């Protein structure tokens, strides 16, 4: 016997039953984001490894531990994209999109890869939907992006949502603050667990992420970046907040919100759902005013977010869309003339916009009717010698048609009712 294979750890197949809900979510995404002027972009699933080291940040957990990196046969180091923003900013620079009317509003959807320990809601290949608005630092873009994510999550049926919001300020105020925090933490290093000390030395803000009680108690007294924002950053943030307040969106100001990517400046946010377990983040993002320049482009501030498709689906109990019930074309006898007639009838029905399938498995008529029932067919057209009997499965009514055209009309008339 041949060896049986399994999908690699942390990956999964999207089987047809789940596919329908996904398709509906994708349709919704294009609709909600399209209304705000976001247009589709697709970038490669692998990029130059250096792009992520520079874009996402060499000291970030993602770059240090979670990337699927490989050498191609030409010896170049490539990496399966762990996130989308770096690749899109690369494309913005490469295609000279700064020459277009700004901001450029982009929408993307696809697979992403992180070598994390798999658990509920956390995979090694997952899917994100995301937006990036590049080329403007208007606070209205930040607020609009947050409201769009909220609208998408709500219309997808996600429940138990909470929004955390903060600002990281610009690089100057952050640098000064990080120094202050580092000194503050050094003075309390004997209160911190050994393992944390080195990490905190490299990036003191990570200490806000710590899960252990002792560190959390220490950090609850630490100075926060929100209290140290430079005037223009504070003003920007206050405008974002007032737009969100005006729109009636509830959020929790959370100065400890540290996102796992190093490119953020100013606004950062994250939606969580209490429908999810430990991996409660459904979607998040923020502003990245220096990233395009970091990647060799002109000054082009941007803001965006990404949300996990799997997590949105986990957080929502919405069923798939109502599917138009199909017509099933049954064959009373096994004649090839009947099968040809049935084949053409199913095709005619489809070209008229109905969904239609025919018998293709040699079942008995009884078996075919059972199968039609399983498919949820609203009509069954039984090709029987010279006539075609059209049965309405809901009422049980049956009418005979002498020609294929007549059978088509009977179904169409029924469908129009
Ligand atoms: P992120 O917070 O790293 O942000 O990821 C966004 C979303 O992707 C998460 O909220 C989560 O729903 C989903 N996600 C992340 N990792 C996994 C995983 N291992 N398994 C399942 N789902 C996962 C970013 O990626 C930024 N690029 C967002 C952004 C866009 N910021 C600005 N623009």
GROMACS .gro file of C-alpha atoms and ligand atoms in nm, residues 10 12 56 62 66 82-86 108 112-133 149 259-261 263-264 269-271 276 279-288 291 302-312, ligand 1:
model
   98
   10UNK     CA    1  -0.037   2.394   1.104
   12UNK     CA    2  -0.548   2.268   0.654
   56UNK     CA    3   0.886   4.418   0.950
   62UNK     CA    4   0.821   3.734   1.325
   66UNK     CA    5   0.863   3.268   1.244
   82UNK     CA    6   0.453   3.645   0.692
   83UNK     CA    7   0.245   3.960   0.634
   84UNK     CA    8   0.136   4.184   0.349
   85UNK     CA    9   0.231   4.544   0.425
   86UNK     CA   10   0.602   4.518   0.339
  108UNK     CA   11  -0.559   4.237  -0.067
  112UNK     CA   12   0.037   3.414   0.462
  113UNK     CA   13   0.291   3.199   0.643
  114UNK     CA   14   0.430   3.205   0.997
  115UNK     CA   15   0.614   2.925   1.169
  116UNK     CA   16   0.424   2.950   1.498
  117UNK     CA   17   0.317   2.673   1.734
  118UNK     CA   18  -0.020   2.567   1.593
  119UNK     CA   19  -0.326   2.594   1.817
  120UNK     CA   20  -0.693   2.685   1.780
  121UNK     CA   21  -0.705   2.987   1.547
  122UNK     CA   22  -0.329   2.985   1.490
  123UNK     CA   23  -0.190   2.825   1.177
  124UNK     CA   24   0.132   2.815   0.978
  125UNK     CA   25  -0.054   2.895   0.660
  126UNK     CA   26  -0.348   3.126   0.718
  127UNK     CA   27  -0.535   3.382   0.512
  128UNK     CA   28  -0.564   3.753   0.557
  129UNK     CA   29  -0.779   4.021   0.408
  130UNK     CA   30  -0.622   4.362   0.443
  131UNK     CA   31  -0.612   4.721   0.323
  132UNK     CA   32  -0.335   4.976   0.288
  133UNK     CA   33  -0.389   5.348   0.220
  149UNK     CA   34  -1.269   4.686   0.969
  259UNK     CA   35   0.187   4.514   1.790
  260UNK     CA   36   0.432   4.251   1.673
  261UNK     CA   37   0.567   4.450   1.379
  263UNK     CA   38   0.706   4.958   1.128
  264UNK     CA   39   0.424   5.122   1.322
  269UNK     CA   40  -0.538   4.926   1.690
  270UNK     CA   41  -0.658   4.573   1.729
  271UNK     CA   42  -1.000   4.409   1.730
  276UNK     CA   43  -1.191   3.319   2.028
  279UNK     CA   44  -0.564   3.384   1.999
  280UNK     CA   45  -0.821   3.657   2.045
  281UNK     CA   46  -0.693   3.901   1.781
  282UNK     CA   47  -0.926   3.907   1.482
  283UNK     CA   48  -0.766   4.194   1.298
  284UNK     CA   49  -0.535   4.483   1.361
  285UNK     CA   50  -0.311   4.740   1.208
  286UNK     CA   51  -0.197   5.096   1.226
  287UNK     CA   52   0.000   5.372   1.066
  288UNK     CA   53   0.348   5.324   0.919
  291UNK     CA   54   0.804   5.232   0.586
  302UNK     CA   55   0.045   5.497   0.515
  303UNK     CA   56  -0.210   5.324   0.729
  304UNK     CA   57  -0.378   4.984   0.705
  305UNK     CA   58  -0.485   4.665   0.871
  306UNK     CA   59  -0.518   4.295   0.815
  307UNK     CA   60  -0.766   4.046   0.955
  308UNK     CA   61  -0.744   3.668   0.963
  309UNK     CA   62  -1.010   3.502   0.747
  310UNK     CA   63  -1.004   3.190   0.970
  311UNK     CA   64  -1.041   3.401   1.282
  312UNK     CA   65  -1.330   3.603   1.138
  418LIG     P1   66  -0.099   4.104   1.236
  418LIG     O1   67  -0.168   4.155   1.357
  418LIG     O2   68   0.031   4.040   1.252
  418LIG     O3   69  -0.086   4.228   1.136
  418LIG     O4   70  -0.194   4.003   1.160
  418LIG     C1   71  -0.325   4.040   1.127
  418LIG     C2   72  -0.423   3.929   1.154
  418LIG     O5   73  -0.381   3.810   1.088
  418LIG     C3   74  -0.434   3.888   1.301
  418LIG     O6   75  -0.520   3.975   1.369
  418LIG     C4   76  -0.491   3.748   1.289
  418LIG     O7   77  -0.632   3.754   1.270
  418LIG     C5   78  -0.428   3.697   1.161
  418LIG     N1   79  -0.315   3.608   1.192
  418LIG     C6   80  -0.187   3.642   1.220
  418LIG     N2   81  -0.113   3.533   1.244
  418LIG     C7   82  -0.194   3.426   1.231
  418LIG     C8   83  -0.178   3.283   1.243
  418LIG     N3   84  -0.058   3.229   1.270
  418LIG     N4   85  -0.286   3.205   1.223
  418LIG     C9   86  -0.406   3.258   1.193
  418LIG     N5   87  -0.428   3.391   1.180
  418LIG    C10   88  -0.324   3.474   1.198
  418LIG    C11   89  -0.030   4.224   1.014
  418LIG     O8   90  -0.006   4.123   0.954
  418LIG    C12   91  -0.011   4.362   0.953
  418LIG     N6   92   0.046   4.345   0.818
  418LIG    C13   93  -0.141   4.437   0.949
  418LIG    C14   94  -0.128   4.572   0.889
  418LIG    C15   95  -0.161   4.609   0.764
  418LIG     N7   96  -0.080   4.679   0.949
  418LIG    C16   97  -0.080   4.780   0.864
  418LIG     N8   98  -0.128   4.739   0.753
   0.00000   0.00000   0.00000
